[in-house]
mmCIF file of C-alpha atoms and ligand atoms in Angstrom:
data_model
loop_
_atom_site.group_PDB
_atom_site.id
_atom_site.type_symbol
_atom_site.label_atom_id
_atom_site.label_comp_id
_atom_site.label_asym_id
_atom_site.label_seq_id
_atom_site.Cartn_x
_atom_site.Cartn_y
_atom_site.Cartn_z
ATOM 1 C CA MET P 10 104.823 127.365 85.148
ATOM 2 C CA GLN P 11 105.144 131.005 86.093
ATOM 3 C CA VAL P 12 105.870 130.426 89.757
ATOM 4 C CA GLU P 13 108.083 127.448 90.525
ATOM 5 C CA ARG P 14 107.768 125.373 93.692
ATOM 6 C CA GLY P 15 111.028 126.780 95.059
ATOM 7 C CA GLU P 16 109.683 130.285 94.586
ATOM 8 C CA ILE P 17 106.450 129.385 96.401
ATOM 9 C CA ILE P 18 108.434 128.017 99.343
ATOM 10 C CA ALA P 19 110.816 130.974 99.481
ATOM 11 C CA ARG P 20 107.981 133.503 99.358
ATOM 12 C CA SER P 21 105.802 131.725 101.905
ATOM 13 C CA LEU P 22 108.629 131.261 104.393
ATOM 14 C CA THR P 23 109.252 134.998 104.352
ATOM 15 C CA GLY P 24 105.560 135.702 104.937
ATOM 16 C CA ARG P 25 104.842 136.874 101.424
ATOM 17 C CA CYS P 26 102.115 135.968 98.976
ATOM 18 C CA PRO P 27 103.159 132.888 96.938
ATOM 19 C CA ASN P 28 101.357 134.264 93.910
ATOM 20 C CA CYS P 29 102.800 137.774 93.597
ATOM 21 C CA GLY P 30 105.516 137.972 96.273
ATOM 22 C CA ALA P 31 103.987 141.018 97.977
ATOM 23 C CA PHE P 32 103.544 141.341 101.721
ATOM 24 C CA GLY P 33 99.795 141.291 101.244
ATOM 25 C CA MET P 34 98.649 138.154 103.024
ATOM 26 C CA PHE P 35 98.342 139.207 106.643
ATOM 27 C CA LYS P 36 95.603 141.416 108.012
ATOM 28 C CA HIS P 37 97.328 141.255 111.372
ATOM 29 C CA TRP P 38 99.407 138.788 113.371
ATOM 30 C CA PHE P 39 96.627 136.198 113.741
ATOM 31 C CA ARG P 40 94.595 136.705 110.634
ATOM 32 C CA LEU P 41 95.011 136.395 106.906
ATOM 33 C CA ASN P 42 93.367 138.818 104.554
ATOM 34 C CA LYS P 43 90.456 137.420 102.552
ATOM 35 C CA HIS P 44 92.409 138.321 99.448
ATOM 36 C CA CYS P 45 96.042 139.214 98.929
ATOM 37 C CA THR P 46 96.318 143.005 98.829
ATOM 38 C CA GLY P 47 98.900 142.716 96.043
ATOM 39 C CA CYS P 48 97.205 140.392 93.547
ATOM 40 C CA GLU P 49 93.667 139.736 94.874
ATOM 41 C CA MET P 50 94.340 136.031 95.161
ATOM 42 C CA PRO P 51 91.773 134.529 97.548
ATOM 43 C CA LEU P 52 93.505 133.349 100.718
ATOM 44 C CA GLU P 53 90.554 132.002 102.652
ATOM 45 C CA LYS P 54 89.481 128.670 101.305
ATOM 46 C CA GLU P 55 85.776 127.902 101.401
ATOM 47 C CA ASP P 56 86.634 124.801 103.366
ATOM 48 C CA SER P 57 88.572 126.774 105.935
ATOM 49 C CA GLY P 58 88.760 123.543 107.919
ATOM 50 C CA PHE P 59 91.877 122.819 105.910
ATOM 51 C CA TYR P 60 93.773 125.802 107.283
ATOM 52 C CA PHE P 61 92.290 125.421 110.709
ATOM 53 C CA GLY P 62 93.181 121.742 110.875
ATOM 54 C CA THR P 63 96.754 122.348 109.863
ATOM 55 C CA THR P 64 97.300 125.175 112.337
ATOM 56 C CA SER P 65 95.932 122.896 115.053
ATOM 57 C CA ILE P 66 98.566 120.326 114.146
ATOM 58 C CA GLY P 67 101.119 123.125 114.391
ATOM 59 C CA TYR P 68 99.877 123.994 117.858
ATOM 60 C CA VAL P 69 100.140 120.419 119.016
ATOM 61 C CA LEU P 70 103.671 120.136 117.631
ATOM 62 C CA ALA P 71 104.713 123.427 119.226
ATOM 63 C CA ILE P 72 103.321 122.370 122.591
ATOM 64 C CA ILE P 73 105.014 118.973 122.367
ATOM 65 C CA VAL P 74 108.314 120.704 121.589
ATOM 66 C CA VAL P 75 107.920 122.718 124.804
ATOM 67 C CA ILE P 76 106.371 120.068 127.048
ATOM 68 C CA ILE P 77 108.717 117.151 126.370
ATOM 69 C CA PRO P 78 111.977 118.925 127.344
ATOM 70 C CA ILE P 79 110.265 120.302 130.473
ATOM 71 C CA CYS P 80 109.064 116.832 131.438
ATOM 72 C CA VAL P 81 112.638 115.615 131.067
ATOM 73 C CA LEU P 82 113.887 118.474 133.253
ATOM 74 C CA VAL P 83 111.268 117.718 135.907
ATOM 75 C CA VAL P 84 112.021 113.990 135.863
ATOM 76 C CA LYS P 85 115.756 114.703 136.160
ATOM 77 C CA GLU P 86 114.881 117.128 138.992
ATOM 78 C CA VAL P 87 116.627 120.008 137.288
ATOM 79 C CA VAL P 88 113.518 122.116 137.885
ATOM 80 C CA GLY P 89 110.721 121.594 140.400
ATOM 81 C CA MET P 90 107.364 120.283 139.238
ATOM 82 C CA TRP P 91 105.475 123.565 139.643
ATOM 83 C CA THR P 92 108.270 125.519 138.002
ATOM 84 C CA GLY P 93 108.051 123.036 135.138
ATOM 85 C CA VAL P 94 104.271 123.427 134.901
ATOM 86 C CA ILE P 95 104.504 127.226 134.828
ATOM 87 C CA ILE P 96 107.324 127.208 132.259
ATOM 88 C CA GLY P 97 105.290 124.727 130.229
ATOM 89 C CA ILE P 98 102.149 126.857 130.182
ATOM 90 C CA VAL P 99 103.928 130.151 129.555
ATOM 91 C CA GLY P 100 106.248 128.537 127.021
ATOM 92 C CA SER P 101 103.425 126.918 125.063
ATOM 93 C CA VAL P 102 101.399 130.117 124.927
ATOM 94 C CA LEU P 103 104.409 132.201 123.895
ATOM 95 C CA LEU P 104 105.568 129.715 121.302
ATOM 96 C CA THR P 105 102.188 129.252 119.663
ATOM 97 C CA THR P 106 101.598 133.015 119.674
ATOM 98 C CA LEU P 107 104.958 133.705 118.096
ATOM 99 C CA LEU P 108 104.632 130.866 115.620
ATOM 100 C CA TYR P 109 101.055 131.582 114.587
ATOM 101 C CA PRO P 110 101.775 133.668 111.470
ATOM 102 C CA LEU P 111 104.553 131.256 110.587
ATOM 103 C CA MET P 112 102.089 128.374 110.750
ATOM 104 C CA LEU P 113 99.622 130.208 108.534
ATOM 105 C CA SER P 114 102.429 130.730 106.045
ATOM 106 C CA TRP P 115 103.397 127.084 106.259
ATOM 107 C CA VAL P 116 99.842 125.980 105.586
ATOM 108 C CA ILE P 117 99.702 128.153 102.493
ATOM 109 C CA MET P 118 103.147 126.999 101.471
ATOM 110 C CA SER P 119 102.343 123.302 101.798
ATOM 111 C CA TYR P 120 99.052 123.742 99.979
ATOM 112 C CA TYR P 121 100.495 125.577 96.978
ATOM 113 C CA THR P 122 103.604 123.400 96.917
ATOM 114 C CA MET P 123 101.286 120.431 96.492
ATOM 115 C CA PHE P 124 98.986 122.224 94.061
ATOM 116 C CA PRO P 125 101.104 124.880 92.301
ATOM 117 C CA ASN P 126 98.545 125.060 89.491
ATOM 118 C CA GLU P 127 96.019 126.498 91.936
ATOM 119 C CA LEU P 128 97.980 129.757 91.965
ATOM 120 C CA PRO P 129 96.263 132.369 89.758
ATOM 121 C CA ALA P 130 99.637 133.194 88.159
ATOM 122 C CA ASN P 131 100.128 129.562 87.175
ATOM 123 C CA SER P 132 96.593 128.829 86.006
ATOM 124 C CA GLU P 133 96.801 131.761 83.598
ATOM 125 C CA ALA P 134 100.073 130.435 82.242
ATOM 126 C CA SER P 135 98.684 126.934 81.711
ATOM 127 C CA ASP P 136 96.138 128.287 79.203
ATOM 128 C CA GLU P 137 98.972 129.208 76.851
ATOM 129 C CA THR P 138 100.566 125.772 76.736
HETATM 130 ZN ZN1 LIG Q 219 99.524 138.257 96.041
#
């Protein structure tokens, strides 16, 4: 294989294209390019439900990470209920906004870590063997 799993993970975690390692995946903070600007690898799957579903899971996790500690603080009366609610809402929105590109990267990372042969660089290499 041209691109090893470790390489895919390292590239994706730093927001780069797993196929070519260029910073060509993101159109802007919330959106992937249709194709990587470095290698033309398609980034939008036809069944975009896959990406969408996984980012939704990310949202839920991010919100849980914010909500649970706040619930604990409210129950322990460290913060008032309304303070907790406001921190919870603002915290969830901030966290999911900040984590959004990271989640997109994670989705791509998990996909190509599971199916490394789907990378154009790797499918070309498999013809030779
Ligand atoms: Zn690329």
